[in-house]
């Protein structure tokens, strides 16, 4: 496994693979890898001849008062996780390599970026779609792997690929969880011991929603109300949103008659966490 | 030479060429081809094994009161010009093929799209950079050819390619002119006989500027003043802008100390025409 910092080196490596007729899987990350990333890399290595992992904390997707400066990093640990999960190349660029002076091009998706996390993070998805477009052009993968934990991000990337005719298969992979149900996230490291225990409330609210759906409840308002109460009952939690939305448009659904995404975002202390599930078993 | 209407057919054709080790040149157009386009296709066919020409009147790059509906078209003539200039494939998609329902992704470049034509055509370059990004993803060319007559467009595409790390060489080609100096344009067909004669004033104003530069004038304001007077003296002409700008940033230059773009836009009757030249011989 190689680690490179320039676009030129990625191009040369991938072009050499291509010349041998090998296909390429890609896992874009911001580093501080956990079992969720590990599962993406592992899946990519099973489905492709070669796997590229990018590690880049993308400033463009952080809001002004967000955690860009404190975002956790540990390259040595990341390198070991990539290696053991089956990566062949790590792309670890500097900010200057990705955003040279005079950079002024943005990929913007309207509609689906304005709901859910887009409401409290207005420029976030513009940053995500811009950096992912760049990374897709640099790596030119056949397949790219994203975690379903970031459900809106996965929907945005799928829309981007469809609308801009990128010839890349996007694969959204199952969320990996802690034993108490908390979704794996690099940001979980911010939580104090007390907050860590409280954070399980996100998954508990989702399980509650799932149970109501299984038992036949079809009014979104009823389900959302119980989810809100569950989260607000947790002293350390501050609700950002709970929503039940259409899988493709991400627009709110009132009466559940087709598969939906049930999504939640909440602050646990100062740490913003998200989680979700897709409910498809509509009778 | 084949003509195809679906993205899938372009992909299959180009992939088959790639598999044979052939490289690909690309000339994106809106059709109603003239000797300018012809020269691009001819150059592309000399520099690449295979050449793709797209013919698509892109609604996204037209403003509300612009000439989308009246834009001239003649597919049979275009087909003959493509064939004789050396094209191997024409991509002639429908609007639905390019913009399926729910389309909501845009490629936006700030700064250089806000000067010159961007002032009077605020969404034009967003439409251009979005459709060109799509076409680049569909055709995956090694080289793409644009006319220098649309100097700002060429600068925008170069910025797009640089900022988004597209692995495509952009080649801006010399403007082809009528005997009286008028730049070839599909829109010249709109001109009445009287307007056609008057339209030569754009090139005359540019020649005047070039002469002043050659004779040592370095104050942009002096040169611009004479250009304005020249154009305003033509009864059928209404000035949109004359500008002297930096080649890369397209920002106005006051004192000419490095290569510059001298650009003009004017209405001749109701037809908006543009022209320009690059002055590089700075002593």
Coordinates of C-alpha atoms in Angstrom, one line a residue:
Chain A
X1 CA 0.0 0.0 0.0
X2 CA 1.3 3.4 -1.0
X3 CA 0.4 6.8 0.4
X4 CA 0.7 9.8 -1.9
X5 CA 0.0 13.5 -1.5
X6 CA -0.3 14.8 -5.1
X7 CA -3.0 14.5 -7.8
X8 CA -0.3 13.7 -10.3
X9 CA 0.8 10.6 -8.3
X10 CA -2.8 9.3 -8.0
X11 CA -3.2 9.7 -11.8
X12 CA 0.0 7.9 -12.6
X13 CA -0.9 5.0 -10.2
X14 CA -4.5 4.6 -11.4
X15 CA -3.5 4.9 -15.1
X16 CA -0.9 2.1 -14.6
X17 CA -3.7 -0.1 -13.1
X18 CA -6.0 0.8 -15.9
X19 CA -3.4 -0.2 -18.4
X20 CA -3.3 -3.6 -16.8
X21 CA -7.1 -3.9 -17.2
X22 CA -7.7 -3.5 -13.4
X23 CA -10.8 -1.8 -12.1
X24 CA -10.9 0.6 -9.2
X25 CA -13.0 1.2 -6.1
X26 CA -12.9 4.4 -4.1
X27 CA -13.6 5.4 -0.5
X28 CA -13.5 9.1 0.1
X29 CA -13.0 10.0 3.9
X30 CA -12.0 12.7 6.2
X31 CA -9.8 10.3 8.1
X32 CA -9.9 9.3 11.8
X33 CA -11.3 6.1 10.4
X34 CA -13.6 3.8 12.4
X35 CA -15.3 0.4 11.7
X36 CA -17.8 2.1 9.4
X37 CA -15.0 3.3 7.0
X38 CA -13.3 -0.1 7.5
X39 CA -16.4 -1.9 6.2
X40 CA -16.5 0.4 3.2
X41 CA -12.8 -0.3 2.3
X42 CA -13.3 -4.0 2.9
X43 CA -16.4 -4.1 0.6
X44 CA -14.5 -2.1 -2.0
X45 CA -11.6 -4.5 -1.9
X46 CA -13.9 -7.4 -2.4
X47 CA -15.6 -5.8 -5.4
X48 CA -12.7 -4.2 -7.2
X49 CA -9.1 -5.1 -8.2
X50 CA -7.7 -2.0 -6.6
X51 CA -8.9 0.4 -3.8
X52 CA -8.1 4.0 -3.3
X53 CA -8.9 5.7 0.0
X54 CA -8.7 9.5 0.2
X55 CA -8.1 11.2 3.5
X56 CA -8.9 14.9 3.3
X57 CA -10.6 17.2 5.9
X58 CA -12.4 19.3 3.3
X59 CA -12.7 22.9 4.7
X60 CA -15.4 23.8 2.1
X61 CA -17.9 21.5 3.8
X62 CA -17.6 23.0 7.3
X63 CA -19.6 26.0 8.4
X64 CA -18.1 29.0 10.1
X65 CA -18.9 27.9 13.6
X66 CA -18.3 24.2 13.0
X67 CA -15.5 21.9 14.1
X68 CA -13.0 22.2 11.2
X69 CA -10.0 23.1 13.5
X70 CA -10.8 20.5 16.1
X71 CA -11.8 17.6 13.7
X72 CA -9.9 14.6 15.0
X73 CA -6.9 13.2 13.0
X74 CA -4.5 10.3 13.4
X75 CA -2.8 9.4 10.1
X76 CA -0.7 6.5 11.5
X77 CA -3.8 4.8 12.8
X78 CA -5.7 5.5 9.5
X79 CA -2.8 4.0 7.5
X80 CA -3.0 0.8 9.5
X81 CA -6.8 0.5 9.2
X82 CA -6.6 1.1 5.4
X83 CA -3.9 -1.5 5.0
X84 CA -5.6 -4.2 7.0
X85 CA -9.0 -3.5 5.3
X86 CA -7.4 -4.0 1.8
X87 CA -6.6 -0.5 0.5
X88 CA -3.9 -0.2 -2.2
X89 CA -3.4 3.6 -2.3
X90 CA -4.1 6.4 0.2
X91 CA -4.5 9.9 -1.3
X92 CA -3.6 12.4 1.5
X93 CA -3.5 15.8 -0.2
X94 CA -2.8 19.2 1.4
X95 CA -5.4 22.0 1.2
X96 CA -3.3 23.8 -1.4
X97 CA -3.2 20.7 -3.6
X98 CA -7.0 20.5 -3.6
X99 CA -7.8 24.3 -3.6
X100 CA -5.0 26.2 -5.4
X101 CA -5.0 30.0 -5.3
X102 CA -7.9 31.5 -7.3
X103 CA -10.1 28.4 -6.9
X104 CA -13.6 29.5 -7.8
X105 CA -15.7 26.5 -9.1
X106 CA -18.6 25.0 -7.2
X107 CA -20.9 22.1 -7.7
X108 CA -24.3 23.0 -6.3
X109 CA -27.4 20.8 -6.0
X110 CA -30.7 22.4 -5.3
X111 CA -33.7 20.9 -3.5
X112 CA -32.5 17.8 -1.8
X113 CA -29.6 19.8 -0.2
X114 CA -32.0 22.3 1.4
X115 CA -33.8 19.8 3.7
X116 CA -32.7 17.8 6.8
X117 CA -29.0 18.7 7.6
X118 CA -29.1 21.4 4.8
X119 CA -31.3 23.6 7.0
X120 CA -28.7 24.0 9.8
X121 CA -25.7 23.5 7.5
X122 CA -26.5 25.7 4.5
X123 CA -23.2 25.4 2.5
X124 CA -22.3 21.9 3.7
X125 CA -23.5 19.9 0.7
X126 CA -22.0 22.4 -1.8
X127 CA -18.7 21.7 -0.2
X128 CA -19.3 17.9 -0.3
X129 CA -20.4 17.8 -3.9
X130 CA -17.6 20.0 -5.0
X131 CA -14.9 18.0 -3.3
X132 CA -16.4 14.6 -4.3
X133 CA -16.6 15.8 -8.0
X134 CA -12.9 16.7 -7.8
X135 CA -12.0 13.4 -6.2
X136 CA -14.0 11.5 -8.8
X137 CA -12.0 13.3 -11.5
X138 CA -8.7 12.6 -9.8
X139 CA -9.3 8.9 -9.0
X140 CA -11.7 8.0 -11.9
X141 CA -13.1 5.0 -10.0
X142 CA -15.5 2.4 -11.3
X143 CA -17.3 2.3 -8.0
X144 CA -17.4 4.6 -5.0
X145 CA -18.6 3.7 -1.4
X146 CA -20.4 5.9 1.1
X147 CA -21.9 5.1 4.5
X148 CA -25.7 5.1 4.8
X149 CA -25.3 6.9 8.2
X150 CA -24.9 10.0 6.1
X151 CA -28.1 9.3 4.2
X152 CA -28.5 12.8 2.8
X153 CA -24.9 12.8 1.6
X154 CA -25.5 9.5 -0.2
X155 CA -28.6 10.8 -1.9
X156 CA -26.8 14.0 -2.9
X157 CA -23.9 12.0 -4.4
X158 CA -26.3 9.8 -6.3
X159 CA -28.1 12.9 -7.7
X160 CA -24.8 14.5 -8.6
X161 CA -23.7 11.3 -10.5
X162 CA -27.0 11.1 -12.3
X163 CA -27.3 14.8 -13.2
X164 CA -23.7 15.2 -14.3
X165 CA -23.6 11.8 -16.1
X166 CA -20.6 10.6 -14.1
X167 CA -19.8 7.0 -15.2
X168 CA -19.4 5.7 -11.6
X169 CA -21.5 3.3 -9.5
X170 CA -22.4 4.7 -6.1
X171 CA -22.8 2.1 -3.4
X172 CA -24.3 3.1 0.0
X173 CA -23.3 0.8 2.8
X174 CA -25.0 -0.3 6.0
X175 CA -24.3 1.8 9.1
X176 CA -21.9 0.2 11.6
X177 CA -23.0 0.6 15.2
X178 CA -21.7 0.4 18.8
X179 CA -23.2 -2.3 21.0
X180 CA -25.8 0.1 22.4
X181 CA -26.8 1.1 18.9
X182 CA -24.9 4.4 18.5
X183 CA -23.8 4.9 14.9
X184 CA -20.0 4.9 14.4
X185 CA -18.8 8.4 13.7
X186 CA -15.4 10.1 13.9
X187 CA -17.2 12.8 16.0
X188 CA -18.1 10.3 18.8
X189 CA -14.6 11.0 20.2
X190 CA -15.9 14.4 21.3
X191 CA -18.3 12.9 23.7
X192 CA -17.7 12.8 27.5
X193 CA -18.5 9.6 29.3
X194 CA -21.9 10.9 30.3
X195 CA -22.6 12.3 26.8
X196 CA -21.6 9.0 25.3
X197 CA -24.2 7.2 27.3
X198 CA -26.8 9.8 26.4
X199 CA -26.0 9.6 22.7
X200 CA -27.7 6.2 22.5
X201 CA -31.0 8.2 22.5
X202 CA -30.8 8.8 18.7
X203 CA -30.9 5.2 17.9
X204 CA -33.6 4.6 20.6
X205 CA -35.8 7.2 18.9
X206 CA -35.3 5.5 15.5
X207 CA -36.1 2.1 17.0
X208 CA -39.3 3.6 18.4
X209 CA -40.2 4.9 15.0
X210 CA -39.4 1.6 13.4
X211 CA -41.6 -0.3 15.9
X212 CA -44.5 2.1 15.1
X213 CA -44.1 1.6 11.4
X214 CA -44.0 -2.2 11.8
X215 CA -47.2 -2.0 13.9
X216 CA -48.9 -0.2 11.0
X217 CA -48.7 3.5 11.9
X218 CA -48.8 5.5 8.7
X219 CA -49.2 9.1 9.9
X220 CA -45.7 10.7 10.0
X221 CA -46.8 13.4 12.5
X222 CA -47.7 10.7 15.1
X223 CA -44.3 9.0 14.7
X224 CA -42.3 12.2 14.7
X225 CA -44.1 13.4 17.9
X226 CA -43.0 10.3 19.9
X227 CA -39.5 10.6 18.5
X228 CA -39.3 14.2 19.6
X229 CA -40.5 13.4 23.1
X230 CA -38.0 10.6 23.4
X231 CA -35.1 12.8 22.5
X232 CA -36.3 15.8 24.5
X233 CA -36.5 13.5 27.6
X234 CA -32.8 13.1 27.4
X235 CA -31.3 15.9 29.5
X236 CA -28.0 16.2 27.5
X237 CA -29.7 16.1 24.1
X238 CA -30.9 19.1 22.0
X239 CA -33.0 18.2 19.0
X240 CA -32.0 19.6 15.6
X241 CA -34.6 17.7 13.6
X242 CA -36.6 14.5 13.2
X243 CA -38.0 14.0 9.7
X244 CA -39.7 11.3 7.6
X245 CA -38.9 12.0 3.9
X246 CA -39.1 10.5 0.5
X247 CA -36.1 8.4 -0.4
X248 CA -35.2 10.3 -3.6
X249 CA -36.5 13.9 -3.2
X250 CA -35.9 14.0 0.6
X251 CA -39.2 15.9 0.8
X252 CA -41.3 15.4 4.0
X253 CA -44.0 12.7 3.7
X254 CA -47.2 13.1 5.7
X255 CA -48.8 9.7 5.0
X256 CA -46.4 6.9 4.6
X257 CA -47.3 4.9 1.5
X258 CA -43.9 4.2 -0.1
X259 CA -40.4 3.6 1.3
X260 CA -39.2 6.4 3.4
X261 CA -36.1 7.7 5.2
X262 CA -36.5 8.4 8.9
X263 CA -33.7 10.7 9.9
X264 CA -32.7 12.4 13.2
X265 CA -30.0 15.0 14.1
X266 CA -29.3 16.2 17.7
X267 CA -26.7 17.8 19.7
X268 CA -25.4 15.8 22.6
X269 CA -23.7 18.5 24.6
X270 CA -21.9 20.4 21.9
X271 CA -21.5 17.5 19.5
X272 CA -23.9 17.3 16.6
X273 CA -24.8 13.6 15.7
X274 CA -27.0 12.2 13.0
X275 CA -28.6 8.8 12.4
X276 CA -31.4 7.3 10.2
X277 CA -33.0 4.2 8.8
X278 CA -34.8 3.4 5.6
X279 CA -38.2 1.7 6.0
X280 CA -39.2 -0.2 2.9
X281 CA -41.8 -2.8 4.1
X282 CA -44.8 -0.9 3.0
X283 CA -47.7 -3.4 2.8
Chain B
X1 CA -19.6 8.9 -39.4
X2 CA -22.5 7.9 -37.0
X3 CA -25.1 10.2 -35.5
X4 CA -26.5 9.1 -32.1
X5 CA -29.1 10.6 -29.7
X6 CA -28.5 8.8 -26.5
X7 CA -25.7 9.0 -23.8
X8 CA -25.6 5.2 -23.8
X9 CA -24.7 5.1 -27.5
X10 CA -21.9 7.7 -27.1
X11 CA -20.5 5.7 -24.2
X12 CA -20.5 2.4 -26.1
X13 CA -18.9 4.0 -29.2
X14 CA -16.2 5.8 -27.2
X15 CA -15.5 2.8 -25.0
X16 CA -15.0 0.6 -28.1
X17 CA -12.5 3.2 -29.4
X18 CA -10.7 3.3 -26.1
X19 CA -10.4 -0.5 -26.0
X20 CA -8.5 -0.2 -29.3
X21 CA -6.1 2.3 -27.8
X22 CA -7.5 5.3 -29.8
X23 CA -7.7 8.8 -28.3
X24 CA -10.6 11.2 -28.7
X25 CA -11.1 14.9 -29.5
X26 CA -14.3 16.7 -28.8
X27 CA -16.0 19.7 -30.2
X28 CA -19.1 20.8 -28.3
X29 CA -21.5 23.0 -30.5
X30 CA -25.0 24.3 -30.6
X31 CA -25.2 23.4 -34.3
X32 CA -25.8 25.7 -37.3
X33 CA -22.1 25.1 -38.0
X34 CA -19.9 27.6 -39.8
X35 CA -16.3 27.8 -40.9
X36 CA -15.3 28.5 -37.2
X37 CA -16.7 25.1 -36.1
X38 CA -15.3 23.5 -39.2
X39 CA -11.8 24.6 -38.3
X40 CA -12.2 23.2 -34.7
X41 CA -13.4 19.8 -36.1
X42 CA -10.6 19.8 -38.6
X43 CA -8.0 20.6 -36.0
X44 CA -9.4 17.9 -33.7
X45 CA -9.3 15.3 -36.5
X46 CA -5.6 16.1 -37.1
X47 CA -4.7 15.8 -33.4
X48 CA -6.8 12.8 -32.4
X49 CA -7.6 9.3 -33.7
X50 CA -11.4 10.0 -33.3
X51 CA -13.5 13.1 -33.1
X52 CA -16.9 13.6 -31.4
X53 CA -19.1 16.6 -32.2
X54 CA -22.1 17.4 -30.0
X55 CA -25.0 19.4 -31.4
X56 CA -27.2 20.6 -28.5
X57 CA -29.0 23.9 -28.1
X58 CA -28.6 24.1 -24.4
X59 CA -31.6 25.9 -22.8
X60 CA -29.8 26.4 -19.5
X61 CA -27.4 28.9 -21.1
X62 CA -30.1 31.2 -22.5
X63 CA -31.6 34.0 -20.5
X64 CA -35.4 34.6 -20.4
X65 CA -35.5 37.2 -23.1
X66 CA -32.8 35.6 -25.3
X67 CA -33.1 33.7 -28.6
X68 CA -33.5 30.1 -27.5
X69 CA -36.6 29.6 -29.6
X70 CA -35.3 31.3 -32.7
X71 CA -31.8 29.9 -32.6
X72 CA -31.0 28.7 -36.1
X73 CA -30.8 25.0 -36.9
X74 CA -30.1 22.8 -39.9
X75 CA -29.1 19.3 -39.0
X76 CA -28.6 18.0 -42.5
X77 CA -26.2 20.8 -43.3
X78 CA -24.4 20.3 -39.9
X79 CA -24.1 16.6 -40.7
X80 CA -22.3 17.3 -44.0
X81 CA -20.0 19.9 -42.4
X82 CA -19.1 17.4 -39.6
X83 CA -18.4 14.6 -42.1
X84 CA -16.3 16.7 -44.5
X85 CA -14.3 18.2 -41.6
X86 CA -13.4 14.7 -40.3
X87 CA -15.9 14.0 -37.4
X88 CA -16.5 10.3 -36.5
X89 CA -19.5 10.7 -34.3
X90 CA -22.3 13.3 -33.8
X91 CA -24.0 13.4 -30.5
X92 CA -27.5 15.0 -31.0
X93 CA -29.4 14.5 -27.8
X94 CA -32.9 15.7 -26.9
X95 CA -33.5 18.1 -24.0
X96 CA -35.0 15.2 -22.0
X97 CA -31.8 13.1 -22.6
X98 CA -29.7 15.9 -21.2
X99 CA -32.0 17.2 -18.5
X100 CA -34.3 14.4 -17.1
X101 CA -37.1 15.3 -14.8
X102 CA -35.8 16.4 -11.4
X103 CA -32.5 17.7 -12.7
X104 CA -31.1 19.9 -10.1
X105 CA -27.2 20.1 -10.3
X106 CA -25.3 23.1 -11.4
X107 CA -21.6 23.9 -11.9
X108 CA -21.0 27.5 -11.0
X109 CA -17.8 29.5 -11.3
X110 CA -17.6 32.8 -9.5
X111 CA -15.5 35.8 -10.4
X112 CA -14.6 35.4 -14.0
X113 CA -18.2 34.7 -15.0
X114 CA -19.4 38.0 -13.5
X115 CA -17.5 40.4 -15.8
X116 CA -17.8 41.0 -19.6
X117 CA -20.8 39.0 -21.0
X118 CA -21.7 37.8 -17.5
X119 CA -22.9 41.3 -16.6
X120 CA -25.7 41.3 -19.2
X121 CA -26.1 37.4 -19.2
X122 CA -26.1 36.6 -15.4
X123 CA -26.9 32.8 -15.7
X124 CA -25.3 32.2 -19.1
X125 CA -22.0 30.7 -17.8
X126 CA -23.6 28.6 -15.2
X127 CA -25.5 27.0 -18.1
X128 CA -22.3 26.6 -20.2
X129 CA -20.2 25.1 -17.4
X130 CA -23.0 22.7 -16.4
X131 CA -23.6 21.4 -19.9
X132 CA -19.9 21.2 -20.7
X133 CA -19.2 19.2 -17.5
X134 CA -22.0 16.8 -18.5
X135 CA -20.7 16.5 -22.0
X136 CA -17.1 15.9 -20.8
X137 CA -18.4 13.1 -18.6
X138 CA -20.4 11.6 -21.4
X139 CA -17.6 11.8 -24.1
X140 CA -14.5 11.5 -21.9
X141 CA -12.3 13.2 -24.4
X142 CA -8.5 13.6 -24.3
X143 CA -8.8 17.1 -25.8
X144 CA -11.7 19.6 -26.3
X145 CA -11.7 22.4 -28.8
X146 CA -13.4 25.9 -28.3
X147 CA -13.4 29.0 -30.4
X148 CA -11.4 32.0 -29.2
X149 CA -14.3 34.2 -30.5
X150 CA -16.0 33.2 -27.2
X151 CA -13.0 34.2 -25.2
X152 CA -14.7 34.4 -21.8
X153 CA -16.2 30.9 -22.4
X154 CA -12.8 29.5 -23.2
X155 CA -11.4 31.1 -20.0
X156 CA -14.4 29.7 -18.0
X157 CA -13.9 26.2 -19.4
X158 CA -10.1 26.3 -18.6
X159 CA -10.9 27.4 -15.0
X160 CA -13.5 24.6 -14.7
X161 CA -11.1 22.0 -15.9
X162 CA -8.3 23.3 -13.6
X163 CA -10.5 23.7 -10.5
X164 CA -12.4 20.4 -10.8
X165 CA -9.3 18.4 -11.9
X166 CA -10.7 17.2 -15.2
X167 CA -8.1 15.3 -17.1
X168 CA -8.8 17.0 -20.4
X169 CA -6.7 19.4 -22.5
X170 CA -8.6 22.5 -23.5
X171 CA -7.6 24.0 -26.8
X172 CA -8.8 27.5 -27.8
X173 CA -8.7 28.1 -31.6
X174 CA -8.3 31.2 -33.7
X175 CA -11.4 33.1 -34.6
X176 CA -12.4 32.6 -38.3
X177 CA -13.6 35.8 -40.0
X178 CA -15.6 37.0 -43.0
X179 CA -13.6 39.0 -45.6
X180 CA -14.6 42.3 -43.9
X181 CA -13.4 41.0 -40.6
X182 CA -16.7 40.1 -39.0
X183 CA -16.2 37.0 -36.7
X184 CA -18.1 33.9 -37.9
X185 CA -21.1 33.3 -35.7
X186 CA -24.3 31.2 -36.0
X187 CA -26.1 34.4 -35.0
X188 CA -24.9 36.4 -38.1
X189 CA -27.8 34.8 -39.9
X190 CA -30.1 37.1 -38.0
X191 CA -28.6 40.2 -39.6
X192 CA -30.4 42.1 -42.4
X193 CA -28.2 43.2 -45.3
X194 CA -27.8 46.7 -43.8
X195 CA -27.1 45.3 -40.3
X196 CA -24.6 42.8 -41.9
X197 CA -22.6 45.8 -43.3
X198 CA -22.8 47.7 -40.0
X199 CA -21.6 44.6 -38.0
X200 CA -18.1 45.1 -39.3
X201 CA -17.8 47.9 -36.8
X202 CA -16.9 45.4 -34.0
X203 CA -13.8 44.3 -35.7
X204 CA -13.0 47.9 -36.8
X205 CA -13.1 49.0 -33.1
X206 CA -10.8 46.1 -32.2
X207 CA -8.3 47.0 -35.0
X208 CA -8.3 50.5 -33.8
X209 CA -7.4 49.3 -30.3
X210 CA -4.7 47.0 -31.7
X211 CA -3.1 49.9 -33.6
X212 CA -3.1 52.0 -30.5
X213 CA -1.4 49.2 -28.5
X214 CA 1.2 48.7 -31.2
X215 CA 1.9 52.4 -31.2
X216 CA 2.7 52.2 -27.5
X217 CA -0.5 53.4 -25.8
X218 CA -0.7 51.7 -22.3
X219 CA -3.7 53.5 -20.7
X220 CA -6.8 51.3 -21.1
X221 CA -9.1 54.3 -20.7
X222 CA -7.7 56.1 -23.7
X223 CA -8.1 53.0 -25.9
X224 CA -11.6 52.2 -24.6
X225 CA -12.8 55.8 -25.2
X226 CA -11.8 55.6 -28.9
X227 CA -13.4 52.1 -29.3
X228 CA -16.7 53.4 -27.8
X229 CA -16.7 56.4 -30.1
X230 CA -16.1 54.2 -33.1
X231 CA -19.0 51.9 -32.2
X232 CA -21.4 54.6 -31.2
X233 CA -20.8 56.3 -34.5
X234 CA -22.4 53.3 -36.2
X235 CA -26.1 54.1 -36.3
X236 CA -27.3 50.5 -36.2
X237 CA -25.0 49.6 -33.3
X238 CA -25.8 49.7 -29.5
X239 CA -22.8 49.2 -27.3
X240 CA -23.0 46.5 -24.5
X241 CA -19.4 46.8 -23.4
X242 CA -15.8 47.3 -24.4
X243 CA -13.2 46.1 -21.9
X244 CA -9.5 45.5 -21.5
X245 CA -9.0 42.7 -19.0
X246 CA -6.4 40.3 -17.5
X247 CA -6.2 37.1 -19.5
X248 CA -6.8 34.8 -16.5
X249 CA -8.9 36.7 -14.0
X250 CA -10.8 38.7 -16.7
X251 CA -10.6 41.7 -14.3
X252 CA -10.3 45.2 -15.9
X253 CA -6.7 46.4 -16.4
X254 CA -6.0 50.2 -16.1
X255 CA -2.4 50.3 -17.3
X256 CA -1.4 47.6 -19.8
X257 CA 1.8 45.9 -18.5
X258 CA 1.1 42.3 -19.3
X259 CA -0.9 40.4 -22.0
X260 CA -4.5 41.4 -22.1
X261 CA -7.8 40.5 -23.7
X262 CA -9.6 43.3 -25.5
X263 CA -13.3 42.4 -25.8
X264 CA -16.4 44.0 -27.2
X265 CA -20.1 43.2 -27.3
X266 CA -22.7 45.2 -29.2
X267 CA -26.2 44.9 -30.5
X268 CA -26.5 45.3 -34.2
X269 CA -30.2 45.9 -34.5
X270 CA -31.6 43.2 -32.1
X271 CA -28.7 40.8 -32.6
X272 CA -26.0 40.7 -29.9
X273 CA -22.5 40.0 -31.3
X274 CA -19.2 39.7 -29.5
X275 CA -15.6 39.8 -30.6
X276 CA -12.1 40.1 -29.1
X277 CA -8.4 39.8 -29.5
X278 CA -5.5 39.0 -27.2
X279 CA -2.6 41.4 -27.1
X280 CA 0.6 39.8 -26.0
X281 CA 3.4 41.9 -27.4
X282 CA 4.1 43.9 -24.3
X283 CA 7.6 45.4 -24.5

